[in-house]
mmCIF file of C-alpha atoms and ligand atoms in Angstrom:
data_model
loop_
_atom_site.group_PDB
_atom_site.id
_atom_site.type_symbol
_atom_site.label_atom_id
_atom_site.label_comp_id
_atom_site.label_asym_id
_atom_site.label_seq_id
_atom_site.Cartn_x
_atom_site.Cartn_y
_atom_site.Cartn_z
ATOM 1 C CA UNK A 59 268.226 117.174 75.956
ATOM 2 C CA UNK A 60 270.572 117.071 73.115
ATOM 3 C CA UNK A 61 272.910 114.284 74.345
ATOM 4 C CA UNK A 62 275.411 114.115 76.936
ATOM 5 C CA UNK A 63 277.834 116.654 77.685
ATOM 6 C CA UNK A 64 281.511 116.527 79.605
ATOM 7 C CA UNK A 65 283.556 119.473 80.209
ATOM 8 C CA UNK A 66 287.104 119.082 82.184
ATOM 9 C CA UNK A 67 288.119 121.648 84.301
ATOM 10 C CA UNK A 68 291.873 123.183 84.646
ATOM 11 C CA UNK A 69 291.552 124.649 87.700
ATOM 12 C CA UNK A 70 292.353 127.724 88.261
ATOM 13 C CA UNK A 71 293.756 129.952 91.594
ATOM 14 C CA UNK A 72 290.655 131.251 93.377
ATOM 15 C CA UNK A 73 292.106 134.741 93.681
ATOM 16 C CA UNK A 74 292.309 134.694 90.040
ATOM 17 C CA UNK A 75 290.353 137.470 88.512
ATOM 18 C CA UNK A 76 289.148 137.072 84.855
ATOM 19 C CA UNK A 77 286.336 137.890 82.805
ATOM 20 C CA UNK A 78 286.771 134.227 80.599
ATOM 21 C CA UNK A 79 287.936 131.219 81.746
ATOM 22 C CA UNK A 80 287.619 129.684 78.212
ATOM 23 C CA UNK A 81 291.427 128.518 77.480
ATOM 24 C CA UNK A 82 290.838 126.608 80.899
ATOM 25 C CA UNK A 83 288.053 123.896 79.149
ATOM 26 C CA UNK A 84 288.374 121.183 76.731
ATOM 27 C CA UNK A 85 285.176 119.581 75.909
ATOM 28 C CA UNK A 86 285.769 115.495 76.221
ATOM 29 C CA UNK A 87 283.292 112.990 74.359
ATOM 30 C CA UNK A 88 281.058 112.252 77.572
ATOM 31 C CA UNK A 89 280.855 108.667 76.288
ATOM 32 C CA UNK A 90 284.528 108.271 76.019
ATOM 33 C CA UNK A 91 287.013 107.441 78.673
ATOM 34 C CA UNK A 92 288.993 110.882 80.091
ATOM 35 C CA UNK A 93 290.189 109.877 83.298
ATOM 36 C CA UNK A 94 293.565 108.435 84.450
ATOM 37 C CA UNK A 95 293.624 105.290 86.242
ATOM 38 C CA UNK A 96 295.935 107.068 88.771
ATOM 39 C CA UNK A 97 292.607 109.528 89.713
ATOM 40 C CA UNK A 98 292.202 109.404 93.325
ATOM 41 C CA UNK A 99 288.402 110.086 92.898
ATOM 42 C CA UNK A 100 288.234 106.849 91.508
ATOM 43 C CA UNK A 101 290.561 105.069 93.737
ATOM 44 C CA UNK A 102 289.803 106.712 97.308
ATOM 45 C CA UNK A 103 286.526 108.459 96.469
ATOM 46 C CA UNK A 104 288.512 110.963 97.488
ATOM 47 C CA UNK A 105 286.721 114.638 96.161
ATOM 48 C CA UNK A 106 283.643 116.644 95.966
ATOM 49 C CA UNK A 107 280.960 116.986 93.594
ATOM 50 C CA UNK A 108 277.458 118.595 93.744
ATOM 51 C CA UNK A 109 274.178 117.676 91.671
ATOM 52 C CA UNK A 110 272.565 120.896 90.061
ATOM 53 C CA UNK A 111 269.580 120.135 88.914
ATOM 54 C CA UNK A 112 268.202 121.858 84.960
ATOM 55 C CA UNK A 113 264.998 123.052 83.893
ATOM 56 C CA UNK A 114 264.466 123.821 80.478
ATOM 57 C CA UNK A 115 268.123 124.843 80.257
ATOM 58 C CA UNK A 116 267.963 127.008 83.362
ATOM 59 C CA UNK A 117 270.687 125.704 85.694
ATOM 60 C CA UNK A 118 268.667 125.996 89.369
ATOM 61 C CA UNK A 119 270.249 127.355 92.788
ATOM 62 C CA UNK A 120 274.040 127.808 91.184
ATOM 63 C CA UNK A 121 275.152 130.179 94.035
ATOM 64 C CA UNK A 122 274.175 127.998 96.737
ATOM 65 C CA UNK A 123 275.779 124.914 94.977
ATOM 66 C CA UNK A 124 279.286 126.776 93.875
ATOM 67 C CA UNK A 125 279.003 127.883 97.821
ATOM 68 C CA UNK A 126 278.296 124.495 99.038
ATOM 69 C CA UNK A 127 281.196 123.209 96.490
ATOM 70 C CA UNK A 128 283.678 125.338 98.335
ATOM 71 C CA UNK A 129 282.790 124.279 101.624
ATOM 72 C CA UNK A 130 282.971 120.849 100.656
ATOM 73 C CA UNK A 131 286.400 121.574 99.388
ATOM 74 C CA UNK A 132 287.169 123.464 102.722
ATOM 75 C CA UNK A 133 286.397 120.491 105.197
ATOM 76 C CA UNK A 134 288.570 118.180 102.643
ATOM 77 C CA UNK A 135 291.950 120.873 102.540
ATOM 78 C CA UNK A 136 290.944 120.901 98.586
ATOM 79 C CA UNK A 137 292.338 124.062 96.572
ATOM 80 C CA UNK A 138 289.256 126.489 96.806
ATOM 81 C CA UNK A 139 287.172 126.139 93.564
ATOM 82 C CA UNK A 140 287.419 129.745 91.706
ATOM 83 C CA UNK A 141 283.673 130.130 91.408
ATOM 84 C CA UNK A 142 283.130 132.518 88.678
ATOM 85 C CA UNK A 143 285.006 129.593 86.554
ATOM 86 C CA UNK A 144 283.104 127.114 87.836
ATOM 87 C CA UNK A 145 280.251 129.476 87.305
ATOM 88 C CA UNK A 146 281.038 129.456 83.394
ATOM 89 C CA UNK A 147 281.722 125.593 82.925
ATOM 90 C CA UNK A 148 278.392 125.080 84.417
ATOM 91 C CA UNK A 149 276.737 128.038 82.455
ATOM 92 C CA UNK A 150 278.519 126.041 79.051
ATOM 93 C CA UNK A 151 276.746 123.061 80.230
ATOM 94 C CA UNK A 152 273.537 124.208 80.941
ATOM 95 C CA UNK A 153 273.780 125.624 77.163
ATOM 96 C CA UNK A 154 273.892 122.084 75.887
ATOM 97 C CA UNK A 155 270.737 120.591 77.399
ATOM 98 C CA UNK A 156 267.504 120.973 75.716
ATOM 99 C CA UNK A 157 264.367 121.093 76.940
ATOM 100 C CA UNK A 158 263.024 118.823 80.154
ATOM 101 C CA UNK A 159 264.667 118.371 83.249
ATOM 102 C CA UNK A 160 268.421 117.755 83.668
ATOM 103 C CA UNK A 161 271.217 116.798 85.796
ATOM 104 C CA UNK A 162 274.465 119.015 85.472
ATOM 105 C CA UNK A 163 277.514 117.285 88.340
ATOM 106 C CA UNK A 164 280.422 119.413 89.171
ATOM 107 C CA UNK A 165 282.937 116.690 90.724
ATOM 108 C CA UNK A 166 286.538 118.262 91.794
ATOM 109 C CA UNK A 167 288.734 115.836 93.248
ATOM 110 C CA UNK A 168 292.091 115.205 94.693
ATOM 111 C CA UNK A 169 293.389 114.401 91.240
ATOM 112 C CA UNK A 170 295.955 112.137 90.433
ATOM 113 C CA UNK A 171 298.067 110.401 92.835
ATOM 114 C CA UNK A 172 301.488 112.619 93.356
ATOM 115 C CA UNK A 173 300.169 115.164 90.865
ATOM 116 C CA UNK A 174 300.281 118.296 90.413
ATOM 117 C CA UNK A 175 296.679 119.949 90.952
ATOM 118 C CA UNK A 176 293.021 118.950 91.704
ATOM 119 C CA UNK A 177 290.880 116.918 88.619
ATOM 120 C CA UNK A 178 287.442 118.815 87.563
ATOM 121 C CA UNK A 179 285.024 118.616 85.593
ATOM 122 C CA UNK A 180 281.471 119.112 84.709
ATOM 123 C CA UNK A 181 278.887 117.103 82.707
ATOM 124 C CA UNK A 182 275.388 117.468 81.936
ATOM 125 C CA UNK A 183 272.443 114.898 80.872
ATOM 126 C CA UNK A 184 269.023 113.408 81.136
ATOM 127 C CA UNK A 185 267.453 113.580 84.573
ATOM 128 C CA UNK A 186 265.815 110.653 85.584
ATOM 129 C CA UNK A 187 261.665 110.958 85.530
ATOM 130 C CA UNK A 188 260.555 111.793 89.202
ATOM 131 C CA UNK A 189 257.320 112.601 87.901
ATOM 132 C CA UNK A 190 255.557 109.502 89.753
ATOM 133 C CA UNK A 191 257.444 109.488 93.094
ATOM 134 C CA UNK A 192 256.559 113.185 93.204
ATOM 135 C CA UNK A 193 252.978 112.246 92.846
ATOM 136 C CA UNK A 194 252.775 108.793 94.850
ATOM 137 C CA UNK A 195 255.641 109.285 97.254
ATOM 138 C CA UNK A 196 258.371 106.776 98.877
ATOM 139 C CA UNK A 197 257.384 104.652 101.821
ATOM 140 C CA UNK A 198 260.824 104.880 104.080
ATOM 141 C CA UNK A 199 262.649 103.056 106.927
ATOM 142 C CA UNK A 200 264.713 104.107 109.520
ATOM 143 C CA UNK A 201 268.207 103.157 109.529
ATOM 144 C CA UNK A 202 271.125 103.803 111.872
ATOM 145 C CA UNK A 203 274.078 105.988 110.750
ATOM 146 C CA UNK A 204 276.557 104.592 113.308
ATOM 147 C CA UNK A 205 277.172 108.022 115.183
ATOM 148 C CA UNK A 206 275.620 110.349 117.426
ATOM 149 C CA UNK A 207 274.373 113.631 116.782
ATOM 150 C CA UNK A 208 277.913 115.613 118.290
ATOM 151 C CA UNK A 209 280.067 113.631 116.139
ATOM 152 C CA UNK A 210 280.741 115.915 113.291
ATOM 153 C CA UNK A 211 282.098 118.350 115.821
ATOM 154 C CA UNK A 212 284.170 115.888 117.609
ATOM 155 C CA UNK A 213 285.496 113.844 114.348
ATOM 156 C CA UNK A 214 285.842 116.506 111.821
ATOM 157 C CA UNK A 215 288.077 114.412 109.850
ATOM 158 C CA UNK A 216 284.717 112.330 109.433
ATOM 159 C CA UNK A 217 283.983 115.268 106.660
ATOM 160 C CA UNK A 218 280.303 114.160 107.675
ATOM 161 C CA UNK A 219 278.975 118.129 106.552
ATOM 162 C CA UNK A 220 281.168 117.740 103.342
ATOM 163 C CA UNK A 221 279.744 116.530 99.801
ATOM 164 C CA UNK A 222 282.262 114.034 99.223
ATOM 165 C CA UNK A 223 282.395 111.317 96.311
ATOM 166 C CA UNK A 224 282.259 108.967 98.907
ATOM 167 C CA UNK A 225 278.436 108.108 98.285
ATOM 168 C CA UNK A 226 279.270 103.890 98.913
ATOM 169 C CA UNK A 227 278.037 104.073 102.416
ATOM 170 C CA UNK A 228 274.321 106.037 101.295
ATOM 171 C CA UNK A 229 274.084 103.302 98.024
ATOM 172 C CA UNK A 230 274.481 100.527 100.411
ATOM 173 C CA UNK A 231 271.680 102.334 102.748
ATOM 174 C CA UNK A 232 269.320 102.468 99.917
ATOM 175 C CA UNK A 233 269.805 98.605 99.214
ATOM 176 C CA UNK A 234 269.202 97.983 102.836
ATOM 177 C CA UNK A 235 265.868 99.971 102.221
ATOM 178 C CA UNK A 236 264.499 97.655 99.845
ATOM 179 C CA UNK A 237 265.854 94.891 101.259
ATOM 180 C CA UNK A 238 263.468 95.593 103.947
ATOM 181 C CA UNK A 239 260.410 96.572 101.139
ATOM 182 C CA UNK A 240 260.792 100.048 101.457
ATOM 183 C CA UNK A 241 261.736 102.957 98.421
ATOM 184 C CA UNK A 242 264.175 105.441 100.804
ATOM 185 C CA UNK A 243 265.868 105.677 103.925
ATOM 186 C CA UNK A 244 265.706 108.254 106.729
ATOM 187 C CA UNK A 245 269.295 108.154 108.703
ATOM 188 C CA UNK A 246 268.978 108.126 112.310
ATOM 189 C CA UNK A 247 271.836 109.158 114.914
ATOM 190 C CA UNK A 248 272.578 106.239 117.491
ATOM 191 C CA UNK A 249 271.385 108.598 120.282
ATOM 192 C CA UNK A 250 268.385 108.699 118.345
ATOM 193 C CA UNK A 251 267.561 111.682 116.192
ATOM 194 C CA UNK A 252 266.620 112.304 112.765
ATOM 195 C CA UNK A 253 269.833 113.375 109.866
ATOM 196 C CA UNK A 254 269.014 113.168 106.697
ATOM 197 C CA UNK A 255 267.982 110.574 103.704
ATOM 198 C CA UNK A 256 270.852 108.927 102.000
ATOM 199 C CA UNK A 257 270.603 111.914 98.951
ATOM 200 C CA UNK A 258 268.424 114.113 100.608
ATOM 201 C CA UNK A 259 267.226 116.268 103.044
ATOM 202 C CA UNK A 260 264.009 115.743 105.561
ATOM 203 C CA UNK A 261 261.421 118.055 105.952
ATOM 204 C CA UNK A 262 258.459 117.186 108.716
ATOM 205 C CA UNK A 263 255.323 119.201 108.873
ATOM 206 C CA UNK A 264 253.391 119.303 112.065
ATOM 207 C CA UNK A 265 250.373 121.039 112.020
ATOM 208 C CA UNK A 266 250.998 124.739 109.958
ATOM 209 C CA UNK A 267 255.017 124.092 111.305
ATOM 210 C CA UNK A 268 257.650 122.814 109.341
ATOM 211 C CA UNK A 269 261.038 121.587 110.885
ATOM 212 C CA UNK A 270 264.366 120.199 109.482
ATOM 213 C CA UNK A 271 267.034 118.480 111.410
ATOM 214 C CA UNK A 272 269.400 121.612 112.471
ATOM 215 C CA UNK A 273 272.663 121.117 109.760
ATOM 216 C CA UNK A 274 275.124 121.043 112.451
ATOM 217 C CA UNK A 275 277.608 119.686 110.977
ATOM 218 C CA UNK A 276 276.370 116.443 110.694
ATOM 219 C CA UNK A 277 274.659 116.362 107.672
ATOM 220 C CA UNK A 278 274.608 118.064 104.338
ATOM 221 C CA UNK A 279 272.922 121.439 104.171
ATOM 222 C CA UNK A 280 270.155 120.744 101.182
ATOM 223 C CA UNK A 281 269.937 123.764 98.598
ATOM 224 C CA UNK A 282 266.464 122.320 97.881
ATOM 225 C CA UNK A 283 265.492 122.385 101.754
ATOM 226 C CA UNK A 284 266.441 125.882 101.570
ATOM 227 C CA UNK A 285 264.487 126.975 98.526
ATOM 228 C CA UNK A 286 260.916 124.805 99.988
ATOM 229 C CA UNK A 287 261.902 126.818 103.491
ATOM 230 C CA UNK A 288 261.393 130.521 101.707
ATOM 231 C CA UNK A 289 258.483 129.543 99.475
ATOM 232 C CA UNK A 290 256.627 127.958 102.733
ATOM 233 C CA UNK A 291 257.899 131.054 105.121
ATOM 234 C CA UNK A 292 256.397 133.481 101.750
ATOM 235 C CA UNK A 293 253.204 131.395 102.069
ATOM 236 C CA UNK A 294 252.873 132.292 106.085
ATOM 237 C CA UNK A 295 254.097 128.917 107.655
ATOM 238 C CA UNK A 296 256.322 128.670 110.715
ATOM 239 C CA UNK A 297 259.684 126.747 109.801
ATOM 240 C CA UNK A 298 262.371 125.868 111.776
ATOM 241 C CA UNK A 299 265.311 123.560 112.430
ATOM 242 C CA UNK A 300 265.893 121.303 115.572
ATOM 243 C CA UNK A 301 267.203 117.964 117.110
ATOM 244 C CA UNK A 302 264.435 115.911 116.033
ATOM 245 C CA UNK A 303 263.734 113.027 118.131
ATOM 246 C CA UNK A 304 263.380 109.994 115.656
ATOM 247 C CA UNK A 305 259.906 109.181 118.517
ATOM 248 C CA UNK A 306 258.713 112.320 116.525
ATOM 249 C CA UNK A 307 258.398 111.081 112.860
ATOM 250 C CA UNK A 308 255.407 109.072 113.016
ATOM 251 C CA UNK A 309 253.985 111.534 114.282
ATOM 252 C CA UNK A 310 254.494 114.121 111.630
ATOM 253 C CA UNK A 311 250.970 115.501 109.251
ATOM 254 C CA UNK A 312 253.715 115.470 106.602
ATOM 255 C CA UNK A 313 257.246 114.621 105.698
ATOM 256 C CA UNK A 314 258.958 114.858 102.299
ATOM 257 C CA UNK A 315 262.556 114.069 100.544
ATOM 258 C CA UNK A 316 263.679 116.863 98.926
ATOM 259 C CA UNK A 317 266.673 116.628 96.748
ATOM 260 C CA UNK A 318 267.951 119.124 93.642
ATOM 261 C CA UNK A 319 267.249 116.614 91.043
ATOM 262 C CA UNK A 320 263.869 114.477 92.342
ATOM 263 C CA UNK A 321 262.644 118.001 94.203
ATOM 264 C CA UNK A 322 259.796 116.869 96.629
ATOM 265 C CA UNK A 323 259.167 113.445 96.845
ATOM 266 C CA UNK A 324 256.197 112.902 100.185
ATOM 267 C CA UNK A 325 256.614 110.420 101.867
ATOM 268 C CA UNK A 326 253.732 108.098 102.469
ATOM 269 C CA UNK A 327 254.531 105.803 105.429
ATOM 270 C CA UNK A 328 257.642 105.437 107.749
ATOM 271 C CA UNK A 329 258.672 101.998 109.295
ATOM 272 C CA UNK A 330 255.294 101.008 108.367
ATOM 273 C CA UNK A 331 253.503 103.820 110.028
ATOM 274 C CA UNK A 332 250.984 105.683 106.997
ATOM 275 C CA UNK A 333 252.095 109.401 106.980
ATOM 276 C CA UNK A 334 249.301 111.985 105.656
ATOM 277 C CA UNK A 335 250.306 112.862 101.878
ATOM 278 C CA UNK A 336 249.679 116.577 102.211
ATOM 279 C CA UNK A 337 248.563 116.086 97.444
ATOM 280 C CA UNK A 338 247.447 119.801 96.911
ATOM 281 C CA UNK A 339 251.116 121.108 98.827
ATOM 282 C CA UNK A 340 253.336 118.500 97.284
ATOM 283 C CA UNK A 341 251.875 119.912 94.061
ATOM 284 C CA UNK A 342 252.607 123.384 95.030
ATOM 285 C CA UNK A 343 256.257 122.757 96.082
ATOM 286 C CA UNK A 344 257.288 120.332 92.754
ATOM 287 C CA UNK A 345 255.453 123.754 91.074
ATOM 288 C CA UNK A 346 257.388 126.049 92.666
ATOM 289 C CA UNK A 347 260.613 124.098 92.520
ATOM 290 C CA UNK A 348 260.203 123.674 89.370
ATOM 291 C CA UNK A 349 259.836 127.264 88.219
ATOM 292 C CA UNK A 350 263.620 129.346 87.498
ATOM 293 C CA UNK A 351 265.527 129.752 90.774
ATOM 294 C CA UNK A 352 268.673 131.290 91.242
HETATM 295 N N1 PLP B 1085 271.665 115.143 102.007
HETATM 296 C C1 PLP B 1085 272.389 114.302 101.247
HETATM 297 C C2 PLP B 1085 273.176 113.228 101.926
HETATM 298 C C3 PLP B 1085 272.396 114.440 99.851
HETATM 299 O O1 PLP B 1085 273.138 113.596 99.109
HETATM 300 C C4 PLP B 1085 271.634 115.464 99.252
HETATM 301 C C5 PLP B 1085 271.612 115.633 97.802
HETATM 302 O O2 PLP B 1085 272.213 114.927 97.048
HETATM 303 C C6 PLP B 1085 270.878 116.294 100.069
HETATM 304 C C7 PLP B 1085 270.917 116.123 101.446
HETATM 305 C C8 PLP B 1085 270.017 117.368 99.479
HETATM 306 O O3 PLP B 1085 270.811 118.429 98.964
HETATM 307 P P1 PLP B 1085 270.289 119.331 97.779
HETATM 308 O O4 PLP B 1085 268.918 119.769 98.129
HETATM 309 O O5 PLP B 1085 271.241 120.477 97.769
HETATM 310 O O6 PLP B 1085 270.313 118.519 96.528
#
């Protein structure tokens, strides 16, 4: 990676058809400040963003990200992001990493307060190194998300399906995970089934069947979920999604995280209970997910 890289956004109509969308970026110095203090990202965490992760410059899974962008936007009554402009900014971005692994964020908020349009921007830099907890794994906890499984559908002003910048709750799960000793958290409903981990999805293996808590609304549907789904379905395994008892986890041959930037992190025990580590497959998936996908 070459450094750090910012790109703001003018947004522009979705129904707006060009074939550049040059005149609508300015390059900022990433280590510079380029936000007003009137930003309602900042002030009410109130926006969207995704994490696309980078491979050797290859920007993975854009389609389902701009997609999952829009529908973030959608639950929040955000302008619709015009994709093929998004599209560019991130293709600019991906331009500027090197080789390695990197993070690219696409962040589109309210803007600022009484203004006129949205804020966006992109940036691009270093990934963290996963390599370890891809190989060793996260021991995880349970922890209660404060609402049952129907609640998206009954509270959609919850925005619990949405991407939003709103991440404060899911940090202060993580600390609550190591408070307790562990690396990650699995969120449980308070009728008691599995969601999701504070920045990624779950993925259980019983036997040669995989299974996924159902996206219902209720959680975030993972990009990288979707991508380990087709290359297990290509290698002849059953998947599926459900309402997952949480009863059911310790009794899984196999679970991972699986996030666009870490990939597949197994998990190796759950509230204390040791879950198989499934080495040769992890292997295979961090392979896989690791090789161009688009
Ligand atoms: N669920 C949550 C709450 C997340 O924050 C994330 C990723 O950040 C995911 C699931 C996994 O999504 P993806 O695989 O698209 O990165």
């Amino acid at each position: 990676m070459t450094g750090r890289f910012a790109l703001m956004i003018d947004p522009v109509a979705a129904d707006e058809h060009r074939s550049d969308f040059a005149d609508t970026f300015k390059q900022v110095d990433a280590a510079a400040p380029a936000l007003s203090v009137g930003e309602l990202s900042t002030q009410r965490g109130d926006g969207v963003f995704e994490s696309i992760g980078v491979v050797d410059g290859h920007a993975q899974e854009v389609v389902p990200h701009l997609e999952r962008l829009a529908h973030s936007a959608r639950l929040c009554d955000l302008p619709a992001p015009n994709l093929p402009q998004w599209r560019e900014a991130i293709e600019r971005a991906a331009s500027q990493v090197g080789g390695g692994e990197s993070v690219i964020k696409l962040i589109l908020s309210r803007g600022v307060e009484h203004g006129p349009t949205p804020t966006a921007w992109v940036t691009a830099a270093p990934a963290t190194d996963f390599a370890e907890v891809r190989k060793n794994g996260v021991r995880v906890v349970t922890l209660d998300r404060g609402y049952d499984l129907d609640a998206a559908e009954r509270a959609p002003w919850l925005l619990l399906g949405a991407k939003t910048l709103s991440y404060a709750v899911n940090m202060a799960a993580l600390r609550e995970a190591r408070r307790r000793g562990a690396d990650d958290a699995i969120f449980l409903s308070n009728d008691g089934f599995v969601l999701e981990a504070p920045t990624a999805s779950l993925i259980l293996r019983f036997g040669d069947s995989f299974i996924t808590p159902a996206p219902n609304g209720g959680i975030l549907h993972g990009t990288t979920q979707l991508s380990v789904y087709e290359h297990l379905e290509a290698r002849g395994f059953e998947v599926g999604y459900d309402r997952i008892p949480a009863s059911h986890l310790t009794a899984a041959d196999g679970a991972w995280l699986v996030s666009s930037v870490r990939l597949a992190a197994p998990i190796t025990a759950i509230d204390g209970t040791e879950i198989p580590l499934n080495s040769p497959l992890t292997t295979e998936l961090n392979t896989y997910l690791l090789s161009p996908r688009t």
